[in-house]
Short mmCIF file of C-alpha atoms and ligand atoms in Angstrom, two decimals:
data_model
loop_
_atom_site.label_atom_id
_atom_site.label_comp_id
_atom_site.label_asym_id
_atom_site.label_seq_id
_atom_site.Cartn_x
_atom_site.Cartn_y
_atom_site.Cartn_z
CA MET G 111 -7.92 54.93 5.35
CA PHE G 112 -11.48 54.35 4.68
CA ALA G 113 -10.91 51.45 2.57
CA PHE G 114 -7.85 50.02 4.26
CA SER G 115 -10.36 49.16 7.86
CA LEU G 116 -13.27 47.93 5.36
CA ALA G 117 -10.84 45.74 3.70
CA LEU G 118 -10.16 44.55 7.25
CA ALA G 119 -13.30 44.44 8.24
CA LEU G 120 -14.23 42.06 5.56
CA LEU G 121 -11.28 40.03 5.46
CA PRO G 122 -12.14 37.42 7.94
CA PHE G 123 -15.50 36.72 5.36
CA ILE G 124 -13.81 36.43 2.23
CA SER G 125 -11.05 34.83 2.69
CA ALA G 126 -12.25 32.06 4.94
CA THR G 127 -12.33 28.87 2.78
CA VAL G 128 -14.09 25.32 2.72
CA ILE G 129 -11.66 22.47 2.00
CA ASP G 130 -12.76 18.91 1.40
CA VAL G 131 -11.41 15.82 2.45
CA GLN G 132 -12.23 12.20 1.57
CA VAL G 133 -11.70 9.27 4.48
CA GLY G 134 -11.56 5.97 3.65
CA ALA G 135 -11.83 6.96 -0.21
CA GLY G 136 -11.81 3.53 -2.68
CA GLY G 137 -11.77 1.83 0.48
CA LYS G 138 -8.48 3.11 1.49
CA LEU G 139 -6.66 3.63 4.95
CA ALA G 140 -5.98 7.32 4.40
CA TYR G 141 -6.91 10.47 4.18
CA SER G 142 -6.80 12.25 0.41
CA PRO G 143 -5.43 14.90 0.66
CA GLU G 144 -3.35 13.63 4.09
CA ALA G 145 -1.98 17.16 4.92
CA ILE G 146 -3.55 19.96 4.60
CA SER G 147 -3.05 24.39 5.33
CA ALA G 148 -5.40 26.10 6.26
CA LYS G 149 -6.66 30.00 7.57
CA VAL G 150 -8.02 30.85 10.48
CA GLY G 151 -11.66 30.76 9.95
CA ASP G 152 -11.54 27.80 7.08
CA GLN G 153 -13.98 24.77 7.55
CA VAL G 154 -12.34 21.22 6.68
CA VAL G 155 -15.05 19.14 5.74
CA PHE G 156 -14.54 15.27 5.90
CA HIS G 157 -16.79 12.90 4.38
CA PHE G 158 -16.96 9.59 5.08
CA ASN G 159 -16.56 6.97 2.82
CA ALA G 160 -17.43 3.37 2.37
CA LYS G 161 -16.16 1.83 6.29
CA ASN G 162 -16.93 2.95 9.24
CA HIS G 163 -14.16 5.80 9.99
CA THR G 164 -13.76 8.31 12.52
CA VAL G 165 -11.77 11.36 12.62
CA THR G 166 -10.34 12.06 16.19
CA GLN G 167 -7.76 14.54 17.31
CA SER G 168 -4.58 13.09 18.45
CA SER G 169 -1.20 14.71 19.14
CA PHE G 170 2.56 14.79 17.51
CA ALA G 171 3.60 12.73 20.02
CA SER G 172 1.17 10.23 20.47
CA PRO G 173 -1.10 9.96 17.10
CA CYS G 174 -2.93 6.85 17.17
CA GLY G 175 -4.09 8.35 21.31
CA LYS G 176 -7.16 10.55 21.37
CA LYS G 177 -6.11 14.57 22.79
CA ASP G 178 -8.37 15.01 25.84
CA GLY G 179 -10.71 18.07 24.36
CA GLY G 180 -9.66 17.25 21.20
CA VAL G 181 -12.60 17.02 17.99
CA ASN G 182 -14.00 13.86 17.19
CA SER G 183 -16.02 12.65 14.56
CA GLY G 184 -17.36 9.12 16.37
CA PHE G 185 -17.18 6.59 14.06
CA GLN G 186 -18.90 6.92 11.24
CA PRO G 187 -20.65 3.50 9.32
CA VAL G 188 -21.15 3.23 5.66
CA PRO G 189 -22.02 0.50 4.06
CA ALA G 190 -19.86 -0.31 1.20
CA ASN G 191 -23.09 0.39 -1.48
CA GLN G 192 -23.53 4.03 -0.31
CA THR G 193 -21.39 6.46 -2.59
CA ASP G 194 -23.52 9.61 -2.12
CA ASN G 195 -24.97 11.28 0.48
CA LEU G 196 -21.39 10.77 2.47
CA PRO G 197 -21.79 11.50 6.39
CA THR G 198 -19.75 14.48 6.93
CA PHE G 199 -17.96 16.14 9.59
CA THR G 200 -16.25 19.57 9.35
CA VAL G 201 -13.53 21.26 11.86
CA THR G 202 -13.48 24.73 12.47
CA VAL G 203 -9.55 26.14 12.47
CA ASN G 204 -9.32 28.56 14.90
CA ASN G 205 -5.97 29.41 15.14
CA THR G 206 -2.96 28.77 12.85
CA ASP G 207 -1.07 25.45 15.70
CA PRO G 208 -1.15 21.98 13.75
CA ILE G 209 -4.48 19.56 14.73
CA TRP G 210 -3.16 16.30 14.06
CA ILE G 211 -6.23 13.59 13.53
CA TYR G 212 -6.09 9.63 13.06
CA CYS G 213 -8.83 7.29 12.68
CA ALA G 214 -9.58 5.19 16.00
CA GLN G 215 -11.41 2.15 13.99
CA ALA G 216 -9.47 -1.13 15.36
CA ALA G 217 -7.38 1.03 18.24
CA ASN G 218 -4.71 -0.82 20.38
CA THR G 219 -4.87 -3.67 17.91
CA PRO G 220 -2.68 -5.17 14.73
CA ASN G 221 -5.76 -4.09 12.40
CA SER G 222 -5.33 -0.27 13.83
CA HIS G 223 -6.01 2.33 10.94
CA CYS G 224 -4.07 4.76 12.80
CA GLY G 225 -1.28 2.18 12.88
CA ALA G 226 -1.71 1.42 9.03
CA GLY G 227 -0.83 5.48 8.65
CA MET G 228 -4.67 6.48 8.55
CA VAL G 229 -3.88 9.73 10.16
CA PHE G 230 -4.00 13.71 8.52
CA ALA G 231 -2.80 17.08 9.75
CA ILE G 232 -3.21 20.62 9.58
CA ASN G 233 -0.98 23.52 9.47
CA CYS G 234 1.94 20.86 10.06
CA GLY G 235 5.87 21.68 9.84
CA LEU G 236 7.03 21.13 6.25
CA ASP G 237 9.12 18.16 4.75
CA GLY G 238 12.30 18.18 7.03
CA ALA G 239 10.86 20.43 9.62
CA PRO G 240 10.49 17.71 13.25
CA ASN G 241 6.68 18.32 13.17
CA SER G 242 6.20 17.54 9.67
CA PHE G 243 3.69 15.31 8.30
CA THR G 244 6.02 12.48 6.87
CA ASN G 245 7.26 12.19 10.63
CA PHE G 246 3.98 12.16 12.07
CA LYS G 247 2.97 9.42 10.12
CA ASN G 248 5.99 7.32 10.09
CA SER G 249 5.31 7.39 14.07
CA ALA G 250 2.21 6.11 13.59
CA LEU G 251 3.38 3.62 11.21
CA ALA G 252 6.02 2.31 13.58
CA ILE G 253 3.06 2.06 16.30
CA GLY G 254 1.11 -0.73 13.79
CA ALA G 255 4.21 -2.29 13.35
CA SER G 256 4.66 -2.81 17.04
CA LEU G 257 1.16 -3.99 17.68
CA SER G 258 1.27 -6.23 15.02
CA ALA G 259 4.74 -7.46 16.52
CA SER G 260 3.40 -8.12 19.75
CA ALA G 261 0.17 -9.99 18.67
CA ALA G 262 2.72 -12.14 16.60
CA ALA G 263 4.91 -12.94 20.12
CA ALA G 264 1.62 -12.91 22.10
CA SER G 265 -0.30 -15.77 19.31
CA SER G 266 -0.02 -19.19 20.51
CA THR G 267 -1.13 -19.64 16.73
CA ALA G 268 1.96 -17.91 15.44
CA TYR G 269 4.12 -20.19 13.83
CA THR G 270 8.46 -19.23 12.32
CA PRO G 271 9.29 -19.93 8.41
CA ALA G 272 11.67 -23.60 8.97
CA SER G 273 14.39 -21.25 8.25
CA THR G 274 14.36 -18.62 11.17
CA ALA G 275 14.42 -19.57 15.03
CA SER G 276 11.97 -16.12 15.98
CA ALA G 277 11.48 -13.37 15.09
CA ALA G 278 13.95 -11.66 17.14
CA ASP G 279 16.77 -13.46 16.02
CA ALA G 280 15.64 -13.40 11.83
CA ALA G 281 18.85 -13.23 11.23
CA TRP G 282 19.76 -11.50 7.68
CA THR G 283 20.25 -13.77 5.35
CA THR G 284 21.94 -14.21 1.41
CA ALA G 285 20.37 -14.65 -1.61
CA ALA G 286 19.93 -17.85 -3.63
CA TYR G 287 23.45 -17.43 -5.55
CA GLY G 288 25.90 -14.39 -5.29
CA ASP G 289 26.44 -14.29 -1.89
CA TYR G 290 24.52 -11.27 -1.48
CA THR G 291 22.72 -10.51 1.99
CA ILE G 292 19.44 -9.93 2.17
CA PRO G 293 16.55 -8.92 4.77
CA PRO G 294 15.31 -11.75 6.95
CA ALA G 295 11.70 -12.98 5.50
CA PRO G 296 8.72 -11.72 7.89
CA THR G 297 7.78 -14.14 10.05
CA ALA G 298 3.92 -14.92 10.09
CA THR G 299 0.56 -15.46 12.20
CA LEU G 300 -2.05 -17.45 11.36
CA VAL G 301 -5.14 -15.27 12.31
CA THR G 302 -8.79 -16.25 11.98
CA GLN G 303 -11.04 -13.46 11.04
CA ALA G 304 -14.65 -12.62 9.79
CA VAL G 305 -15.01 -10.33 6.44
CA THR G 306 -18.10 -9.08 5.42
CA LEU G 307 -18.65 -7.90 1.81
CA GLY G 308 -21.80 -6.52 1.32
CA THR G 309 -24.40 -8.67 2.85
CA SER G 310 -22.13 -11.46 2.48
CA SER G 311 -20.07 -12.46 5.82
CA TRP G 312 -17.47 -15.27 5.88
CA THR G 313 -14.63 -16.39 8.35
CA THR G 314 -10.94 -16.33 6.89
CA THR G 315 -8.16 -18.53 7.90
CA TYR G 316 -4.35 -16.38 6.78
CA SER G 317 -0.70 -15.34 7.29
CA SER G 318 -0.68 -11.81 8.93
CA TYR G 319 2.79 -10.75 8.15
CA PRO G 320 3.59 -7.76 10.63
CA GLY G 321 2.37 -4.35 8.33
CA SER G 322 0.06 -6.46 6.73
CA ALA G 323 -3.28 -5.42 5.66
CA ALA G 324 -6.81 -7.37 5.82
CA PRO G 325 -7.44 -9.55 3.39
CA THR G 326 -11.03 -8.21 2.55
CA PRO G 327 -11.59 -8.39 -1.31
CA ASN G 328 -12.54 -4.95 -2.93
CA SER G 329 -15.50 -5.96 -4.45
CA VAL G 330 -17.46 -9.71 -5.63
CA GLU G 331 -15.75 -8.90 -8.61
CA GLY G 332 -12.84 -7.64 -7.59
CA THR G 333 -10.95 -4.51 -9.10
CA VAL G 334 -8.86 -4.45 -12.39
CA HIS G 335 -5.23 -3.71 -12.68
CA LYS G 336 -3.36 -2.82 -15.89
CA VAL G 337 0.38 -2.98 -15.99
CA ILE G 338 1.86 -1.95 -19.60
CA VAL G 339 5.18 -4.09 -19.82
CA GLY G 340 8.12 -2.97 -21.72
CA GLY G 341 6.97 -0.10 -24.38
CA PRO G 342 9.69 1.45 -26.85
CA GLY G 343 12.96 2.05 -25.06
CA LYS G 344 11.79 0.57 -21.60
CA LEU G 345 12.80 -2.32 -19.67
CA ALA G 346 9.90 -1.52 -17.14
CA PHE G 347 6.77 -2.80 -15.84
CA ASP G 348 4.01 0.57 -15.57
CA PRO G 349 3.45 1.08 -12.86
CA PRO G 350 6.31 -1.23 -10.84
CA THR G 351 4.48 -2.03 -8.17
CA ILE G 352 0.69 -2.79 -7.28
CA SER G 353 -1.01 -3.32 -3.57
CA ALA G 354 -4.12 -5.79 -4.61
CA GLN G 355 -6.55 -7.69 -2.87
CA PRO G 356 -8.21 -11.71 -3.26
CA ARG G 357 -10.21 -11.94 -6.48
CA ASP G 358 -8.43 -8.42 -7.92
CA VAL G 359 -7.06 -8.84 -11.69
CA VAL G 360 -4.25 -7.89 -12.88
CA VAL G 361 -4.12 -7.29 -16.68
CA PHE G 362 -0.46 -7.67 -18.15
CA GLU G 363 -0.21 -5.49 -21.27
CA PHE G 364 2.90 -6.69 -23.21
CA HIS G 365 4.42 -3.76 -25.40
CA GLN G 366 6.87 -3.23 -27.54
CA LYS G 367 9.88 -6.09 -27.52
CA ASN G 368 9.54 -9.79 -26.59
CA HIS G 369 8.79 -9.64 -23.00
CA THR G 370 7.58 -12.03 -20.26
CA VAL G 371 6.01 -11.33 -17.13
CA THR G 372 7.33 -14.60 -14.63
CA GLN G 373 7.00 -15.18 -10.89
CA SER G 374 9.79 -15.20 -9.06
CA SER G 375 10.77 -15.03 -5.07
CA PHE G 376 12.46 -12.27 -3.14
CA ASP G 377 15.44 -14.01 -2.54
CA ASP G 378 15.30 -15.27 -6.36
CA PRO G 379 14.61 -12.28 -8.56
CA CYS G 380 15.71 -13.54 -11.89
CA ARG G 381 14.95 -17.23 -11.95
CA LYS G 382 11.04 -19.04 -11.75
CA LEU G 383 10.01 -19.93 -8.51
CA ASN G 384 10.03 -23.29 -8.49
CA ALA G 385 9.97 -24.51 -4.64
CA ASN G 386 7.80 -26.44 -2.01
CA GLY G 387 5.91 -27.62 -4.33
CA VAL G 388 4.93 -24.56 -5.56
CA THR G 389 5.77 -23.28 -9.35
CA GLY G 390 5.55 -19.74 -10.20
CA PHE G 391 3.03 -18.25 -12.79
CA ASP G 392 4.40 -17.48 -16.06
CA SER G 393 2.82 -15.48 -19.49
CA GLY G 394 5.08 -16.81 -21.62
CA PHE G 395 7.49 -14.02 -24.52
CA MET G 396 5.44 -11.83 -26.10
CA PRO G 397 6.88 -10.40 -29.19
CA VAL G 398 5.18 -7.32 -30.35
CA ALA G 399 6.46 -5.11 -33.92
CA ASP G 400 8.13 -2.04 -33.51
CA ASP G 401 5.16 -0.70 -35.28
CA ALA G 402 2.30 -2.80 -33.58
CA THR G 403 -1.01 -1.07 -32.46
CA GLU G 404 -2.68 -3.77 -30.57
CA PHE G 405 -1.15 -5.62 -27.77
CA PRO G 406 -1.38 -8.58 -25.66
CA THR G 407 -2.77 -8.88 -22.56
CA TRP G 408 -1.96 -11.92 -20.06
CA ASN G 409 -3.99 -11.93 -17.09
CA PHE G 410 -3.24 -13.07 -13.37
CA THR G 411 -6.01 -13.23 -10.63
CA VAL G 412 -4.76 -12.60 -7.01
CA THR G 413 -5.83 -15.30 -4.44
CA ASP G 414 -3.15 -14.57 -1.67
CA THR G 415 -2.29 -11.20 0.44
CA ALA G 416 1.52 -12.02 0.59
CA PRO G 417 3.29 -9.98 -1.63
CA VAL G 418 3.62 -11.94 -5.15
CA TRP G 419 7.35 -11.15 -7.20
CA ALA G 420 7.74 -10.86 -10.35
CA TYR G 421 10.42 -10.04 -13.35
CA CYS G 422 10.67 -10.33 -17.41
CA ARG G 423 12.76 -13.91 -18.58
CA GLN G 424 14.18 -12.10 -21.94
CA GLN G 425 18.58 -12.30 -22.01
CA LEU G 426 18.35 -11.18 -25.10
CA PRO G 427 20.69 -9.13 -25.85
CA SER G 428 21.35 -8.73 -22.00
CA SER G 429 19.35 -9.92 -18.54
CA HIS G 430 15.75 -7.71 -18.20
CA CYS G 431 15.65 -8.36 -14.87
CA GLY G 432 19.48 -7.53 -13.54
CA ALA G 433 18.30 -4.10 -15.76
CA GLY G 434 15.73 -3.75 -12.98
CA MET G 435 12.71 -5.35 -15.09
CA VAL G 436 10.77 -6.83 -12.09
CA PHE G 437 7.54 -6.23 -10.67
CA ALA G 438 5.93 -6.89 -6.62
CA ILE G 439 2.06 -7.00 -6.15
CA ASN G 440 1.56 -6.39 -2.45
CA SER G 441 5.19 -5.62 -0.98
CA VAL G 442 5.52 -4.72 1.88
CA GLU G 443 6.61 -0.64 1.34
CA THR G 444 7.27 -0.16 4.60
CA SER G 445 9.73 -3.38 5.50
CA PRO G 446 13.36 -3.91 4.62
CA ARG G 447 11.39 -6.23 1.74
CA ASN G 448 10.06 -3.21 -0.56
CA PHE G 449 10.16 -2.92 -3.81
CA ALA G 450 12.96 -0.67 -4.23
CA ALA G 451 15.44 -3.78 -2.09
CA PHE G 452 14.32 -6.06 -4.19
CA GLN G 453 14.63 -4.34 -7.54
CA ASN G 454 18.36 -4.20 -6.31
CA VAL G 455 18.93 -7.89 -5.09
CA ALA G 456 17.95 -8.73 -9.45
CA LYS G 457 20.73 -5.85 -9.79
CA ALA G 458 23.34 -6.91 -8.51
CA LEU G 459 22.65 -10.52 -9.02
CA ASN G 460 21.67 -10.82 -12.88
CA GLY G 461 23.01 -7.23 -13.52
CA THR G 462 26.15 -5.77 -15.23
CA ALA G 463 26.29 -3.30 -11.78
CA VAL G 464 29.73 -4.40 -9.56
CA LEU G 465 27.80 -6.35 -6.95
CA SER G 466 28.28 -4.54 -3.61
CA THR G 467 27.93 -6.38 -0.63
CA SER G 468 24.90 -5.35 1.12
CA PRO G 469 21.56 -3.69 -0.30
CA ASN G 470 20.90 -0.44 1.42
CA ASN G 471 18.11 -0.34 3.94
CA THR G 472 15.73 1.24 2.16
CA THR G 473 12.42 2.59 4.09
CA THR G 474 9.71 4.11 1.98
CA THR G 475 6.69 5.18 2.44
CA SER G 476 5.30 6.22 -1.49
CA GLN G 477 3.88 9.51 -1.58
CA ASP G 478 2.65 10.87 -5.33
CA PRO G 479 3.28 14.14 -5.78
CA SER G 480 -0.15 15.78 -4.94
CA GLY G 481 0.92 14.59 -1.43
CA ALA G 482 -2.00 12.51 -1.25
CA ALA G 483 -1.89 9.41 0.32
CA SER G 484 -0.33 5.83 -1.09
CA VAL G 485 0.13 4.28 1.92
CA LYS G 486 1.04 0.85 1.16
CA VAL G 487 -1.00 -0.73 4.02
CA GLY G 488 0.92 -4.03 3.95
CA PHE G 489 -0.99 -7.32 3.04
CA ALA G 490 -1.54 -10.89 4.88
CA SER G 491 -1.41 -13.78 2.99
CA VAL G 492 -4.63 -15.63 2.30
CA SER G 493 -3.16 -19.09 2.26
CA ILE G 494 -6.67 -20.84 3.39
CA LEU G 495 -10.00 -20.96 2.07
CA VAL G 496 -10.50 -18.78 -0.71
CA ALA G 497 -12.43 -21.38 -2.19
CA ALA G 498 -14.73 -21.39 0.36
CA LEU G 499 -14.98 -17.56 0.03
CA ILE G 500 -15.95 -17.40 -3.26
CA GLY G 501 -18.01 -19.65 -2.40
CA SER G 502 -19.84 -17.92 -0.18
CA LEU G 503 -20.79 -14.84 -2.17
CA LEU G 504 -22.06 -16.56 -4.77
C1 NAG K 684 -17.84 0.83 14.17
O1 NAG K 684 -16.68 0.77 14.29
C2 NAG K 684 -17.02 0.52 15.95
C3 NAG K 684 -16.15 0.71 16.89
O2 NAG K 684 -15.47 -0.73 15.87
C4 NAG K 684 -17.68 -0.41 16.55
O3 NAG K 684 -18.40 -0.48 18.31
C5 NAG K 684 -18.89 -0.49 15.77
O4 NAG K 684 -20.28 -1.08 16.04
C6 NAG K 684 -19.46 -0.19 14.44
N1 NAG K 684 -20.06 0.21 13.88
C7 NAG K 684 -20.83 -1.22 12.76
C8 NAG K 684 -22.08 -0.46 11.63
O5 NAG K 684 -20.20 -1.34 11.79
C1 NAG K 685 -27.25 -1.23 0.21
O1 NAG K 685 -27.23 -2.76 0.35
C2 NAG K 685 -28.36 -3.15 1.04
C3 NAG K 685 -28.63 -4.17 1.35
O2 NAG K 685 -28.23 -5.03 0.23
C4 NAG K 685 -30.16 -2.19 0.53
O3 NAG K 685 -30.89 -2.32 1.57
C5 NAG K 685 -29.55 -0.73 0.18
O4 NAG K 685 -31.04 -0.32 -0.40
C6 NAG K 685 -28.52 -0.73 -0.91
N1 NAG K 685 -28.02 0.71 -1.19
C7 NAG K 685 -28.07 1.03 -2.04
C8 NAG K 685 -27.95 2.55 -1.84
O5 NAG K 685 -28.07 0.89 -3.08
C1 NAG K 686 -13.05 25.90 17.36
O1 NAG K 686 -13.72 26.62 17.79
C2 NAG K 686 -15.29 26.03 18.24
C3 NAG K 686 -16.08 26.94 18.96
O2 NAG K 686 -15.68 26.99 20.46
C4 NAG K 686 -16.07 24.25 18.60
O3 NAG K 686 -17.05 23.50 18.09
C5 NAG K 686 -14.31 23.46 17.89
O4 NAG K 686 -14.47 22.22 17.68
C6 NAG K 686 -12.42 24.69 17.95
N1 NAG K 686 -12.17 23.90 16.30
C7 NAG K 686 -11.01 23.44 17.05
C8 NAG K 686 -9.92 22.03 15.89
O5 NAG K 686 -11.04 22.97 18.57
C1 NAG K 687 10.95 -13.94 -28.21
O1 NAG K 687 12.50 -14.17 -26.67
C2 NAG K 687 12.28 -15.27 -27.04
C3 NAG K 687 14.32 -15.72 -25.92
O2 NAG K 687 14.97 -14.93 -26.04
C4 NAG K 687 13.15 -16.26 -28.08
O3 NAG K 687 12.93 -17.95 -28.31
C5 NAG K 687 11.92 -16.01 -29.68
O4 NAG K 687 12.50 -16.54 -30.37
C6 NAG K 687 12.22 -14.63 -29.46
N1 NAG K 687 10.72 -14.53 -30.64
C7 NAG K 687 10.54 -13.41 -30.70
C8 NAG K 687 9.28 -12.87 -31.98
O5 NAG K 687 12.11 -12.57 -31.44
C1 NAG K 688 -8.12 -10.45 -18.69
O1 NAG K 688 -8.92 -9.34 -18.31
C2 NAG K 688 -10.06 -8.11 -19.15
C3 NAG K 688 -10.49 -7.93 -17.57
O2 NAG K 688 -11.30 -8.61 -17.14
C4 NAG K 688 -10.30 -8.41 -19.85
O3 NAG K 688 -11.15 -7.66 -20.86
C5 NAG K 688 -8.99 -9.67 -21.14
O4 NAG K 688 -10.13 -10.15 -22.13
C6 NAG K 688 -8.93 -10.44 -20.48
N1 NAG K 688 -7.17 -10.64 -21.63
C7 NAG K 688 -7.54 -12.21 -21.50
C8 NAG K 688 -5.74 -12.42 -21.90
O5 NAG K 688 -7.84 -12.93 -20.65
C1 NAG K 689 19.66 -14.72 -13.45
O1 NAG K 689 21.65 -15.27 -13.49
C2 NAG K 689 21.67 -16.80 -13.21
C3 NAG K 689 22.30 -17.63 -12.77
O2 NAG K 689 23.61 -16.87 -13.63
C4 NAG K 689 20.88 -17.66 -14.06
O3 NAG K 689 20.29 -18.38 -14.04
C5 NAG K 689 19.48 -17.13 -14.61
O4 NAG K 689 18.99 -16.78 -15.62
C6 NAG K 689 19.32 -15.50 -14.71
N1 NAG K 689 17.48 -15.05 -15.38
C7 NAG K 689 17.94 -13.97 -15.57
C8 NAG K 689 16.15 -13.27 -16.08
O5 NAG K 689 18.69 -13.27 -16.48
C1 NAG K 690 22.78 3.19 -1.60
O1 NAG K 690 23.42 3.84 -0.75
C2 NAG K 690 24.49 4.52 -1.62
C3 NAG K 690 25.23 4.96 -0.62
O2 NAG K 690 24.86 6.15 0.25
C4 NAG K 690 24.06 5.64 -2.08
O3 NAG K 690 25.57 5.66 -3.32
C5 NAG K 690 23.34 4.70 -3.24
O4 NAG K 690 22.22 5.48 -4.55
C6 NAG K 690 21.98 4.09 -3.18
N1 NAG K 690 21.33 2.95 -4.25
C7 NAG K 690 19.96 3.00 -4.42
C8 NAG K 690 19.52 2.04 -4.58
O5 NAG K 690 19.00 3.49 -3.60
C1 NAG K 691 20.98 -3.28 7.17
O1 NAG K 691 20.41 -3.57 8.31
C2 NAG K 691 20.97 -5.07 9.02
C3 NAG K 691 20.09 -5.02 10.54
O2 NAG K 691 20.13 -3.71 11.05
C4 NAG K 691 22.72 -5.06 9.16
O3 NAG K 691 23.33 -5.65 10.07
C5 NAG K 691 22.58 -4.50 7.73
O4 NAG K 691 24.22 -3.89 8.82
C6 NAG K 691 23.08 -2.98 7.62
N1 NAG K 691 23.29 -2.40 6.15
C7 NAG K 691 23.57 -1.38 5.66
C8 NAG K 691 24.34 -1.72 4.26
O5 NAG K 691 22.92 -0.57 6.36
#
């Protein structure tokens, strides 16, 4: 009896835990991890990385709206070069009710961090439950999409591609050949925005798509992304899709067999891009012997934040592209033109699979096995002034 009451008395002290959460680590608009479970008495310590984020309490019903009387860190601006002594904000868990959190930066604008999926939860429902984290984040993303759509509609500089009359009646269309139905091309909006990187500032004009992110480079040097092409028994790019910012370098490392990386387009995945005066990039064939230990590389520098689609041009003994050997940079994973949809078009047009009339209308939010964020923030196309941008930084 004595032992029992002692244990009970000590329980709150023994079991209270400190849980660390990174806010905006790696320049991502995300909390990491995205969702946690915590016991009464636990302390959740948020560490604010570079940029200017908040930890603000909302509700499940209104993910991007401040809850009256809820916890709120306020804005925590952190310079790009600060990597230690990060400011923190601590939330004490007082009961087992779910606590819903979002970043209030750029609230109610198309650049809303919450609308880009920058949300977090403590003690939310499991996946499958109505109040799961996935459902919470999806409603935040839907708010972001609707903010972008209304900004596009309101913008007097909005333009529509010649092929679509307006975003509202943008109809499903067909791929370049094969009568295969594909989602409409997104409608772009011209945006002029001031960009600050460290001590440099400049103004850039770019085309923004619904769900697309800001054109801010990660750093003056850019980030290096490595992609493995092929390998023993593999007809794939690994990883098959990346998100990259202007100035980033993608290093394609060619492994076994004889592959290429060649730029194509969403509606013509297995042929080299050649439209409107734009010719796609092409690494050329990179034969690699079965016993090779050194692998040739070919580099591509990202200049744009619009999606870049690519494939392997090898057709011997059968089409690699038709087998699904395709790759994308900055595919907007929350849109119908996501990576899976692109790969389906490739398989339908050049694969041996029986042609179906329409791809699945998949809208996915990728999640890594740890449950941490890998929300594709979507992208904007920096079509103009990239040269001016580089000049201003050197
Ligand atoms: C941080 O963001 C808030 C809201 O957008 C803004 O008012 C504030 O000036 C920003 N602080 C810095 C240092 O950029
Ligand atoms: C960050 O950059 C600013 C301006 O260049 C400089 O004053 C500051 O000392 C730097 N801080 C660190 C931690 O490097
Ligand atoms: C828990 O209670 C403390 C003390 O009343 C309060 O400051 C804190 O904001 C509460 N935590 C939450 C998540 O509401
Ligand atoms: C690589 O593939 C291309 C296209 O099929 C072919 O022309 C070339 O001879 C191949 N190279 C080697 C070394 O097998
Ligand atoms: C590609 O870029 C990487 C990293 O910047 C560099 O080490 C490599 O030599 C480059 N490869 C080629 C073929 O230019
Ligand atoms: C895909 O099919 C088209 C049309 O038959 C053909 O022109 C193209 O070369 C094929 N591409 C690949 C990589 O199989
Ligand atoms: C598309 O949907 C069908 C029917 O629901 C399913 O059998 C198939 O596996 C799906 N394909 C992909 C690529 O998700
Ligand atoms: C996909 O969505 C479009 C537009 O909502 C619809 O017209 C089409 O029938 C859908 N296709 C499938 C296979 O569900």
